[in-house]
Amino acid sequence: MLRKLTAALASAVLLAGLTACGSSSASDDPDAPLKVAVNPVPHGDILKYVKDDLAGKAGLKLEIVTFSDYQQPNTALKEGQVTANYFQHVPFMEEFEKKSGTKLAFVAPVHLEPLGVYSKKVKSLQAVPQGATVAVPNDPANEGRSLKLLADNGLITLKPDAPTSATERDVASNPKGLKFKPLKAAQLPRSLEDVDLSVINGNYAIEAGLAPNRDALAAEKAEGNPYANGIVTLPEDKDDPRVKKLVQLLQGPEVKKFVEDKYKGSVLIAS
């Protein structure tokens, strides 16, 4: 009986050791591919350009993991499925940290996707009717961002102490009696048929064939904008040499030219 217990204990220890080895971070191996979670546009396009045209010469192996929403890239990072993600700005990351209790590290900014106000029913913000319905992103960081854009363009005013995660409760004045309709960010382009205005995130606008610099009734400016999208990791991975190499490539002149040529002002390099 003692020999059986000893053998069972030894097997359990060996299995635990194998499990631990299998779950170790890919950052333990500097030659392993760097797995990065992205949204398809423009993040996936930009990263694919880096992978196809720049990474090999820099000695970096990249594996791109694509998600179509704003929740799964951080979940994949939290669960260790990827070492980095590239889809979010600092205010969004901070909201995720509050809700999840997970600490993340914003390593470096890369680009800005200007938030825009779009409509199929009015030609200008001056023509917005009384009681108009406005679709806005339903995540706290981008809802507050959309309200700030509306305030910057005179449709509403916000309370002086309104946070970056402002909601309708932080609206100080609403002279046109706008009705706000929070939706998932990915649904906003489709909402254009049903609402008077829709405040759409740049990546989903581009996917829908909209260009902030051409089609938006109002769009964010790049100067002093805190919403640059960048590379995010867990704190223990922020100094991973592969992550640093990726940041160097993303902030280099080749990517700048690629973004300018492909997106023609609909995506802006972070300054």
PDB file of C-alpha atoms in Angstrom:
ATOM      1  CA  MET A   1       0.000   0.000   0.000  1.00  0.00           C
ATOM      2  CA  LEU A   2       2.821   2.421   0.898  1.00  0.00           C
ATOM      3  CA  ARG A   3       4.537   1.743  -2.435  1.00  0.00           C
ATOM      4  CA  LYS A   4       1.243   2.463  -4.280  1.00  0.00           C
ATOM      5  CA  LEU A   5       0.757   5.742  -2.400  1.00  0.00           C
ATOM      6  CA  THR A   6       4.354   6.753  -3.102  1.00  0.00           C
ATOM      7  CA  ALA A   7       3.973   5.961  -6.810  1.00  0.00           C
ATOM      8  CA  ALA A   8       0.697   7.885  -6.985  1.00  0.00           C
ATOM      9  CA  LEU A   9       2.283  10.865  -5.252  1.00  0.00           C
ATOM     10  CA  ALA A  10       5.228  10.798  -7.658  1.00  0.00           C
ATOM     11  CA  SER A  11       2.850  10.705 -10.652  1.00  0.00           C
ATOM     12  CA  ALA A  12       0.886  13.642  -9.265  1.00  0.00           C
ATOM     13  CA  VAL A  13       4.072  15.685  -8.769  1.00  0.00           C
ATOM     14  CA  LEU A  14       5.225  14.859 -12.308  1.00  0.00           C
ATOM     15  CA  LEU A  15       1.831  15.825 -13.763  1.00  0.00           C
ATOM     16  CA  ALA A  16       1.842  19.087 -11.831  1.00  0.00           C
ATOM     17  CA  GLY A  17       5.289  19.860 -13.171  1.00  0.00           C
ATOM     18  CA  LEU A  18       4.218  19.181 -16.749  1.00  0.00           C
ATOM     19  CA  THR A  19       1.107  21.326 -16.301  1.00  0.00           C
ATOM     20  CA  ALA A  20       3.186  24.188 -14.925  1.00  0.00           C
ATOM     21  CA  CYS A  21       5.570  23.954 -17.868  1.00  0.00           C
ATOM     22  CA  GLY A  22       2.688  23.969 -20.327  1.00  0.00           C
ATOM     23  CA  SER A  23       1.139  27.067 -18.773  1.00  0.00           C
ATOM     24  CA  SER A  24       4.301  29.155 -18.543  1.00  0.00           C
ATOM     25  CA  SER A  25       4.303  32.509 -20.319  1.00  0.00           C
ATOM     26  CA  ALA A  26       5.557  32.556 -23.883  1.00  0.00           C
ATOM     27  CA  SER A  27       7.786  35.424 -22.784  1.00  0.00           C
ATOM     28  CA  ASP A  28      10.011  32.815 -21.105  1.00  0.00           C
ATOM     29  CA  ASP A  29      11.191  31.932 -24.614  1.00  0.00           C
ATOM     30  CA  PRO A  30      12.514  34.986 -26.498  1.00  0.00           C
ATOM     31  CA  ASP A  31      12.392  33.036 -29.779  1.00  0.00           C
ATOM     32  CA  ALA A  32       8.722  32.064 -29.456  1.00  0.00           C
ATOM     33  CA  PRO A  33       6.189  33.902 -31.625  1.00  0.00           C
ATOM     34  CA  LEU A  34       4.697  36.963 -29.972  1.00  0.00           C
ATOM     35  CA  LYS A  35       0.924  36.470 -29.864  1.00  0.00           C
ATOM     36  CA  VAL A  36      -0.976  39.745 -30.196  1.00  0.00           C
ATOM     37  CA  ALA A  37      -4.772  40.126 -30.018  1.00  0.00           C
ATOM     38  CA  VAL A  38      -6.269  42.761 -32.316  1.00  0.00           C
ATOM     39  CA  ASN A  39      -9.489  44.093 -33.803  1.00  0.00           C
ATOM     40  CA  PRO A  40      -9.518  43.518 -37.577  1.00  0.00           C
ATOM     41  CA  VAL A  41      -9.409  47.141 -38.790  1.00  0.00           C
ATOM     42  CA  PRO A  42      -7.121  48.995 -38.653  1.00  0.00           C
ATOM     43  CA  HIS A  43      -5.155  47.131 -35.973  1.00  0.00           C
ATOM     44  CA  GLY A  44      -5.092  43.790 -37.781  1.00  0.00           C
ATOM     45  CA  ASP A  45      -4.196  45.419 -41.094  1.00  0.00           C
ATOM     46  CA  ILE A  46      -1.350  47.393 -39.534  1.00  0.00           C
ATOM     47  CA  LEU A  47      -0.001  44.386 -37.665  1.00  0.00           C
ATOM     48  CA  LYS A  48      -0.214  42.213 -40.781  1.00  0.00           C
ATOM     49  CA  TYR A  49       1.887  44.781 -42.632  1.00  0.00           C
ATOM     50  CA  VAL A  50       4.458  44.618 -39.818  1.00  0.00           C
ATOM     51  CA  LYS A  51       4.414  40.819 -39.875  1.00  0.00           C
ATOM     52  CA  ASP A  52       4.724  40.525 -43.662  1.00  0.00           C
ATOM     53  CA  ASP A  53       7.143  43.369 -44.399  1.00  0.00           C
ATOM     54  CA  LEU A  54       9.111  44.296 -41.289  1.00  0.00           C
ATOM     55  CA  ALA A  55       9.142  41.639 -38.562  1.00  0.00           C
ATOM     56  CA  GLY A  56      11.303  39.060 -40.340  1.00  0.00           C
ATOM     57  CA  LYS A  57      14.123  41.507 -40.960  1.00  0.00           C
ATOM     58  CA  ALA A  58      13.911  42.576 -37.305  1.00  0.00           C
ATOM     59  CA  GLY A  59      14.091  38.976 -36.065  1.00  0.00           C
ATOM     60  CA  LEU A  60      10.551  39.050 -34.648  1.00  0.00           C
ATOM     61  CA  LYS A  61       7.995  36.275 -35.058  1.00  0.00           C
ATOM     62  CA  LEU A  62       4.397  37.467 -34.837  1.00  0.00           C
ATOM     63  CA  GLU A  63       1.143  35.566 -34.412  1.00  0.00           C
ATOM     64  CA  ILE A  64      -1.995  37.677 -34.904  1.00  0.00           C
ATOM     65  CA  VAL A  65      -5.165  36.683 -33.019  1.00  0.00           C
ATOM     66  CA  THR A  66      -8.220  38.566 -34.283  1.00  0.00           C
ATOM     67  CA  PHE A  67     -11.350  39.430 -32.296  1.00  0.00           C
ATOM     68  CA  SER A  68     -14.270  41.500 -33.555  1.00  0.00           C
ATOM     69  CA  ASP A  69     -15.337  43.058 -30.230  1.00  0.00           C
ATOM     70  CA  TYR A  70     -13.827  45.128 -27.414  1.00  0.00           C
ATOM     71  CA  GLN A  71     -14.038  42.508 -24.640  1.00  0.00           C
ATOM     72  CA  GLN A  72     -12.256  39.390 -25.849  1.00  0.00           C
ATOM     73  CA  PRO A  73      -8.808  40.934 -26.486  1.00  0.00           C
ATOM     74  CA  ASN A  74      -8.450  41.845 -22.803  1.00  0.00           C
ATOM     75  CA  THR A  75      -9.924  38.530 -21.675  1.00  0.00           C
ATOM     76  CA  ALA A  76      -7.391  36.692 -23.846  1.00  0.00           C
ATOM     77  CA  LEU A  77      -4.616  38.791 -22.320  1.00  0.00           C
ATOM     78  CA  LYS A  78      -5.844  38.209 -18.770  1.00  0.00           C
ATOM     79  CA  GLU A  79      -6.058  34.437 -19.350  1.00  0.00           C
ATOM     80  CA  GLY A  80      -2.578  34.214 -20.907  1.00  0.00           C
ATOM     81  CA  GLN A  81      -3.775  33.256 -24.398  1.00  0.00           C
ATOM     82  CA  VAL A  82      -1.784  36.191 -25.814  1.00  0.00           C
ATOM     83  CA  THR A  83       1.157  38.233 -24.552  1.00  0.00           C
ATOM     84  CA  ALA A  84      -0.087  41.592 -25.848  1.00  0.00           C
ATOM     85  CA  ASN A  85      -3.065  43.230 -27.434  1.00  0.00           C
ATOM     86  CA  TYR A  86      -3.466  46.188 -29.752  1.00  0.00           C
ATOM     87  CA  PHE A  87      -6.965  47.670 -29.884  1.00  0.00           C
ATOM     88  CA  GLN A  88      -7.556  50.019 -26.952  1.00  0.00           C
ATOM     89  CA  HIS A  89      -6.756  53.419 -25.484  1.00  0.00           C
ATOM     90  CA  VAL A  90      -5.824  54.253 -21.892  1.00  0.00           C
ATOM     91  CA  PRO A  91      -9.317  55.312 -20.661  1.00  0.00           C
ATOM     92  CA  PHE A  92     -10.805  52.043 -21.968  1.00  0.00           C
ATOM     93  CA  MET A  93      -7.997  50.046 -20.332  1.00  0.00           C
ATOM     94  CA  GLU A  94      -8.554  51.805 -17.013  1.00  0.00           C
ATOM     95  CA  GLU A  95     -12.278  51.003 -17.092  1.00  0.00           C
ATOM     96  CA  PHE A  96     -11.453  47.337 -17.744  1.00  0.00           C
ATOM     97  CA  GLU A  97      -9.036  47.353 -14.797  1.00  0.00           C
ATOM     98  CA  LYS A  98     -11.735  48.739 -12.486  1.00  0.00           C
ATOM     99  CA  LYS A  99     -14.322  46.189 -13.550  1.00  0.00           C
ATOM    100  CA  SER A 100     -12.080  43.118 -13.720  1.00  0.00           C
ATOM    101  CA  GLY A 101      -9.599  43.785 -10.943  1.00  0.00           C
ATOM    102  CA  THR A 102      -6.837  42.960 -13.430  1.00  0.00           C
ATOM    103  CA  LYS A 103      -3.830  45.258 -13.709  1.00  0.00           C
ATOM    104  CA  LEU A 104      -2.622  45.953 -17.253  1.00  0.00           C
ATOM    105  CA  ALA A 105       0.288  47.964 -18.663  1.00  0.00           C
ATOM    106  CA  PHE A 106      -0.105  50.444 -21.527  1.00  0.00           C
ATOM    107  CA  VAL A 107       3.297  50.064 -23.192  1.00  0.00           C
ATOM    108  CA  ALA A 108       3.157  52.618 -26.022  1.00  0.00           C
ATOM    109  CA  PRO A 109       0.697  54.554 -28.218  1.00  0.00           C
ATOM    110  CA  VAL A 110       0.547  53.797 -31.949  1.00  0.00           C
ATOM    111  CA  HIS A 111      -2.384  55.466 -33.694  1.00  0.00           C
ATOM    112  CA  LEU A 112      -5.605  57.398 -33.230  1.00  0.00           C
ATOM    113  CA  GLU A 113      -8.943  56.538 -34.812  1.00  0.00           C
ATOM    114  CA  PRO A 114     -10.961  59.762 -34.685  1.00  0.00           C
ATOM    115  CA  LEU A 115     -14.419  59.295 -33.235  1.00  0.00           C
ATOM    116  CA  GLY A 116     -16.997  60.747 -35.616  1.00  0.00           C
ATOM    117  CA  VAL A 117     -20.626  61.888 -35.660  1.00  0.00           C
ATOM    118  CA  TYR A 118     -22.444  60.412 -38.668  1.00  0.00           C
ATOM    119  CA  SER A 119     -25.957  60.688 -40.056  1.00  0.00           C
ATOM    120  CA  LYS A 120     -28.066  59.540 -42.977  1.00  0.00           C
ATOM    121  CA  LYS A 121     -30.861  61.965 -42.058  1.00  0.00           C
ATOM    122  CA  VAL A 122     -29.249  65.376 -41.597  1.00  0.00           C
ATOM    123  CA  LYS A 123     -26.509  67.166 -43.526  1.00  0.00           C
ATOM    124  CA  SER A 124     -25.069  69.211 -40.647  1.00  0.00           C
ATOM    125  CA  LEU A 125     -25.155  69.458 -36.867  1.00  0.00           C
ATOM    126  CA  GLN A 126     -27.059  72.732 -37.208  1.00  0.00           C
ATOM    127  CA  ALA A 127     -29.881  70.796 -38.872  1.00  0.00           C
ATOM    128  CA  VAL A 128     -30.296  68.281 -36.023  1.00  0.00           C
ATOM    129  CA  PRO A 129     -33.996  68.416 -35.031  1.00  0.00           C
ATOM    130  CA  GLN A 130     -35.465  68.760 -31.551  1.00  0.00           C
ATOM    131  CA  GLY A 131     -35.731  65.412 -29.789  1.00  0.00           C
ATOM    132  CA  ALA A 132     -33.264  63.717 -32.141  1.00  0.00           C
ATOM    133  CA  THR A 133     -32.065  60.234 -31.207  1.00  0.00           C
ATOM    134  CA  VAL A 134     -28.288  59.824 -30.912  1.00  0.00           C
ATOM    135  CA  ALA A 135     -26.660  56.379 -30.780  1.00  0.00           C
ATOM    136  CA  VAL A 136     -23.470  56.255 -28.683  1.00  0.00           C
ATOM    137  CA  PRO A 137     -21.064  53.455 -27.665  1.00  0.00           C
ATOM    138  CA  ASN A 138     -22.239  51.668 -24.527  1.00  0.00           C
ATOM    139  CA  ASP A 139     -18.830  51.069 -22.924  1.00  0.00           C
ATOM    140  CA  PRO A 140     -18.060  53.737 -20.289  1.00  0.00           C
ATOM    141  CA  ALA A 141     -14.845  55.124 -21.773  1.00  0.00           C
ATOM    142  CA  ASN A 142     -16.222  55.553 -25.283  1.00  0.00           C
ATOM    143  CA  GLU A 143     -19.645  56.756 -24.155  1.00  0.00           C
ATOM    144  CA  GLY A 144     -17.947  59.560 -22.236  1.00  0.00           C
ATOM    145  CA  ARG A 145     -15.735  60.229 -25.228  1.00  0.00           C
ATOM    146  CA  SER A 146     -18.773  60.526 -27.513  1.00  0.00           C
ATOM    147  CA  LEU A 147     -20.528  62.919 -25.140  1.00  0.00           C
ATOM    148  CA  LYS A 148     -17.414  65.079 -25.053  1.00  0.00           C
ATOM    149  CA  LEU A 149     -17.392  65.197 -28.863  1.00  0.00           C
ATOM    150  CA  LEU A 150     -21.027  66.305 -28.872  1.00  0.00           C
ATOM    151  CA  ALA A 151     -20.214  68.918 -26.244  1.00  0.00           C
ATOM    152  CA  ASP A 152     -17.195  70.167 -28.187  1.00  0.00           C
ATOM    153  CA  ASN A 153     -19.528  70.760 -31.123  1.00  0.00           C
ATOM    154  CA  GLY A 154     -22.198  72.641 -29.177  1.00  0.00           C
ATOM    155  CA  LEU A 155     -24.999  70.071 -29.070  1.00  0.00           C
ATOM    156  CA  ILE A 156     -24.817  69.596 -25.286  1.00  0.00           C
ATOM    157  CA  THR A 157     -22.753  70.805 -22.344  1.00  0.00           C
ATOM    158  CA  LEU A 158     -21.226  68.582 -19.675  1.00  0.00           C
ATOM    159  CA  LYS A 159     -20.888  69.273 -15.968  1.00  0.00           C
ATOM    160  CA  PRO A 160     -17.494  70.805 -15.086  1.00  0.00           C
ATOM    161  CA  ASP A 161     -16.534  67.715 -13.067  1.00  0.00           C
ATOM    162  CA  ALA A 162     -17.698  65.175 -15.679  1.00  0.00           C
ATOM    163  CA  PRO A 163     -15.294  62.183 -15.771  1.00  0.00           C
ATOM    164  CA  THR A 164     -13.879  60.563 -18.901  1.00  0.00           C
ATOM    165  CA  SER A 165     -16.510  57.856 -18.317  1.00  0.00           C
ATOM    166  CA  ALA A 166     -19.328  60.439 -18.446  1.00  0.00           C
ATOM    167  CA  THR A 167     -22.892  59.262 -19.006  1.00  0.00           C
ATOM    168  CA  GLU A 168     -26.180  61.037 -19.683  1.00  0.00           C
ATOM    169  CA  ARG A 169     -26.277  61.891 -15.968  1.00  0.00           C
ATOM    170  CA  ASP A 170     -23.250  64.156 -16.514  1.00  0.00           C
ATOM    171  CA  VAL A 171     -25.011  66.271 -19.152  1.00  0.00           C
ATOM    172  CA  ALA A 172     -25.523  69.798 -17.795  1.00  0.00           C
ATOM    173  CA  SER A 173     -27.636  71.156 -20.641  1.00  0.00           C
ATOM    174  CA  ASN A 174     -29.343  69.556 -23.620  1.00  0.00           C
ATOM    175  CA  PRO A 175     -31.092  72.373 -25.543  1.00  0.00           C
ATOM    176  CA  LYS A 176     -32.259  70.110 -28.400  1.00  0.00           C
ATOM    177  CA  GLY A 177     -33.591  67.463 -26.014  1.00  0.00           C
ATOM    178  CA  LEU A 178     -31.401  64.771 -27.566  1.00  0.00           C
ATOM    179  CA  LYS A 179     -32.300  61.191 -26.687  1.00  0.00           C
ATOM    180  CA  PHE A 180     -29.267  58.959 -26.188  1.00  0.00           C
ATOM    181  CA  LYS A 181     -29.294  55.330 -27.264  1.00  0.00           C
ATOM    182  CA  PRO A 182     -26.265  53.353 -25.970  1.00  0.00           C
ATOM    183  CA  LEU A 183     -25.334  50.424 -28.234  1.00  0.00           C
ATOM    184  CA  LYS A 184     -22.442  48.029 -28.596  1.00  0.00           C
ATOM    185  CA  ALA A 185     -19.760  49.825 -30.584  1.00  0.00           C
ATOM    186  CA  ALA A 186     -19.872  47.242 -33.393  1.00  0.00           C
ATOM    187  CA  GLN A 187     -23.598  47.917 -33.914  1.00  0.00           C
ATOM    188  CA  LEU A 188     -23.269  51.686 -34.351  1.00  0.00           C
ATOM    189  CA  PRO A 189     -22.800  51.768 -38.158  1.00  0.00           C
ATOM    190  CA  ARG A 190     -25.955  49.653 -38.568  1.00  0.00           C
ATOM    191  CA  SER A 191     -27.871  52.071 -36.339  1.00  0.00           C
ATOM    192  CA  LEU A 192     -27.629  54.855 -38.924  1.00  0.00           C
ATOM    193  CA  GLU A 193     -30.875  53.736 -40.546  1.00  0.00           C
ATOM    194  CA  ASP A 194     -32.791  54.004 -37.266  1.00  0.00           C
ATOM    195  CA  VAL A 195     -31.398  57.095 -35.485  1.00  0.00           C
ATOM    196  CA  ASP A 196     -30.752  60.722 -36.358  1.00  0.00           C
ATOM    197  CA  LEU A 197     -27.072  60.674 -35.356  1.00  0.00           C
ATOM    198  CA  SER A 198     -24.602  57.946 -34.496  1.00  0.00           C
ATOM    199  CA  VAL A 199     -21.260  58.520 -32.806  1.00  0.00           C
ATOM    200  CA  ILE A 200     -19.080  55.771 -34.264  1.00  0.00           C
ATOM    201  CA  ASN A 201     -15.650  54.513 -33.263  1.00  0.00           C
ATOM    202  CA  GLY A 202     -13.090  54.915 -36.038  1.00  0.00           C
ATOM    203  CA  ASN A 203     -12.370  51.222 -36.557  1.00  0.00           C
ATOM    204  CA  TYR A 204     -16.040  50.313 -37.027  1.00  0.00           C
ATOM    205  CA  ALA A 205     -16.602  53.358 -39.240  1.00  0.00           C
ATOM    206  CA  ILE A 206     -13.775  52.259 -41.544  1.00  0.00           C
ATOM    207  CA  GLU A 207     -15.126  48.689 -41.675  1.00  0.00           C
ATOM    208  CA  ALA A 208     -18.492  50.145 -42.749  1.00  0.00           C
ATOM    209  CA  GLY A 209     -16.899  52.192 -45.526  1.00  0.00           C
ATOM    210  CA  LEU A 210     -17.119  55.508 -43.647  1.00  0.00           C
ATOM    211  CA  ALA A 211     -14.216  57.941 -43.382  1.00  0.00           C
ATOM    212  CA  PRO A 212     -14.069  60.408 -40.474  1.00  0.00           C
ATOM    213  CA  ASN A 213     -12.333  63.052 -42.601  1.00  0.00           C
ATOM    214  CA  ARG A 214     -14.905  62.712 -45.406  1.00  0.00           C
ATOM    215  CA  ASP A 215     -18.232  61.515 -44.014  1.00  0.00           C
ATOM    216  CA  ALA A 216     -18.403  62.690 -40.400  1.00  0.00           C
ATOM    217  CA  LEU A 217     -20.422  65.784 -39.501  1.00  0.00           C
ATOM    218  CA  ALA A 218     -17.838  66.267 -36.738  1.00  0.00           C
ATOM    219  CA  ALA A 219     -14.729  64.330 -35.771  1.00  0.00           C
ATOM    220  CA  GLU A 220     -12.110  64.385 -33.052  1.00  0.00           C
ATOM    221  CA  LYS A 221      -8.866  66.273 -33.510  1.00  0.00           C
ATOM    222  CA  ALA A 222      -5.526  64.537 -33.021  1.00  0.00           C
ATOM    223  CA  GLU A 223      -3.860  67.285 -30.992  1.00  0.00           C
ATOM    224  CA  GLY A 224      -3.854  66.559 -27.265  1.00  0.00           C
ATOM    225  CA  ASN A 225      -6.134  63.564 -27.763  1.00  0.00           C
ATOM    226  CA  PRO A 226      -5.877  60.975 -24.930  1.00  0.00           C
ATOM    227  CA  TYR A 227      -7.495  58.206 -26.970  1.00  0.00           C
ATOM    228  CA  ALA A 228      -4.530  56.859 -28.936  1.00  0.00           C
ATOM    229  CA  ASN A 229      -4.664  53.082 -29.391  1.00  0.00           C
ATOM    230  CA  GLY A 230      -1.539  51.216 -28.395  1.00  0.00           C
ATOM    231  CA  ILE A 231       0.185  48.060 -27.221  1.00  0.00           C
ATOM    232  CA  VAL A 232      -0.998  46.654 -23.891  1.00  0.00           C
ATOM    233  CA  THR A 233       0.415  43.766 -21.860  1.00  0.00           C
ATOM    234  CA  LEU A 234       0.239  42.374 -18.375  1.00  0.00           C
ATOM    235  CA  PRO A 235       2.693  44.274 -16.131  1.00  0.00           C
ATOM    236  CA  GLU A 236       5.154  41.367 -16.034  1.00  0.00           C
ATOM    237  CA  ASP A 237       5.407  41.328 -19.835  1.00  0.00           C
ATOM    238  CA  LYS A 238       5.863  45.027 -20.567  1.00  0.00           C
ATOM    239  CA  ASP A 239       9.660  44.666 -20.781  1.00  0.00           C
ATOM    240  CA  ASP A 240       9.554  41.531 -22.954  1.00  0.00           C
ATOM    241  CA  PRO A 241      12.194  42.138 -25.674  1.00  0.00           C
ATOM    242  CA  ARG A 242       9.721  41.004 -28.334  1.00  0.00           C
ATOM    243  CA  VAL A 243       7.172  43.570 -27.175  1.00  0.00           C
ATOM    244  CA  LYS A 244       9.802  46.308 -27.248  1.00  0.00           C
ATOM    245  CA  LYS A 245      10.805  45.271 -30.761  1.00  0.00           C
ATOM    246  CA  LEU A 246       7.172  45.361 -31.908  1.00  0.00           C
ATOM    247  CA  VAL A 247       6.696  48.850 -30.475  1.00  0.00           C
ATOM    248  CA  GLN A 248       9.834  50.029 -32.257  1.00  0.00           C
ATOM    249  CA  LEU A 249       8.449  48.759 -35.575  1.00  0.00           C
ATOM    250  CA  LEU A 250       4.961  50.176 -35.012  1.00  0.00           C
ATOM    251  CA  GLN A 251       6.360  53.601 -34.204  1.00  0.00           C
ATOM    252  CA  GLY A 252       8.784  53.570 -37.142  1.00  0.00           C
ATOM    253  CA  PRO A 253       8.623  55.525 -40.409  1.00  0.00           C
ATOM    254  CA  GLU A 254       7.496  52.527 -42.491  1.00  0.00           C
ATOM    255  CA  VAL A 255       4.298  52.062 -40.472  1.00  0.00           C
ATOM    256  CA  LYS A 256       3.671  55.811 -40.500  1.00  0.00           C
ATOM    257  CA  LYS A 257       3.794  55.821 -44.309  1.00  0.00           C
ATOM    258  CA  PHE A 258       1.640  52.670 -44.533  1.00  0.00           C
ATOM    259  CA  VAL A 259      -1.064  54.254 -42.351  1.00  0.00           C
ATOM    260  CA  GLU A 260      -0.985  57.555 -44.232  1.00  0.00           C
ATOM    261  CA  ASP A 261      -1.161  55.848 -47.634  1.00  0.00           C
ATOM    262  CA  LYS A 262      -3.854  53.307 -46.725  1.00  0.00           C
ATOM    263  CA  TYR A 263      -6.196  55.332 -44.541  1.00  0.00           C
ATOM    264  CA  LYS A 264      -5.684  58.858 -45.955  1.00  0.00           C
ATOM    265  CA  GLY A 265      -6.503  60.666 -42.717  1.00  0.00           C
ATOM    266  CA  SER A 266      -9.107  58.255 -41.342  1.00  0.00           C
ATOM    267  CA  VAL A 267      -6.399  56.835 -39.052  1.00  0.00           C
ATOM    268  CA  LEU A 268      -3.735  59.121 -37.609  1.00  0.00           C
ATOM    269  CA  ILE A 269      -0.341  58.236 -36.195  1.00  0.00           C
ATOM    270  CA  ALA A 270      -0.171  59.119 -32.504  1.00  0.00           C
ATOM    271  CA  SER A 271       1.996  62.142 -31.850  1.00  0.00           C
TER     272      SER A 271
END
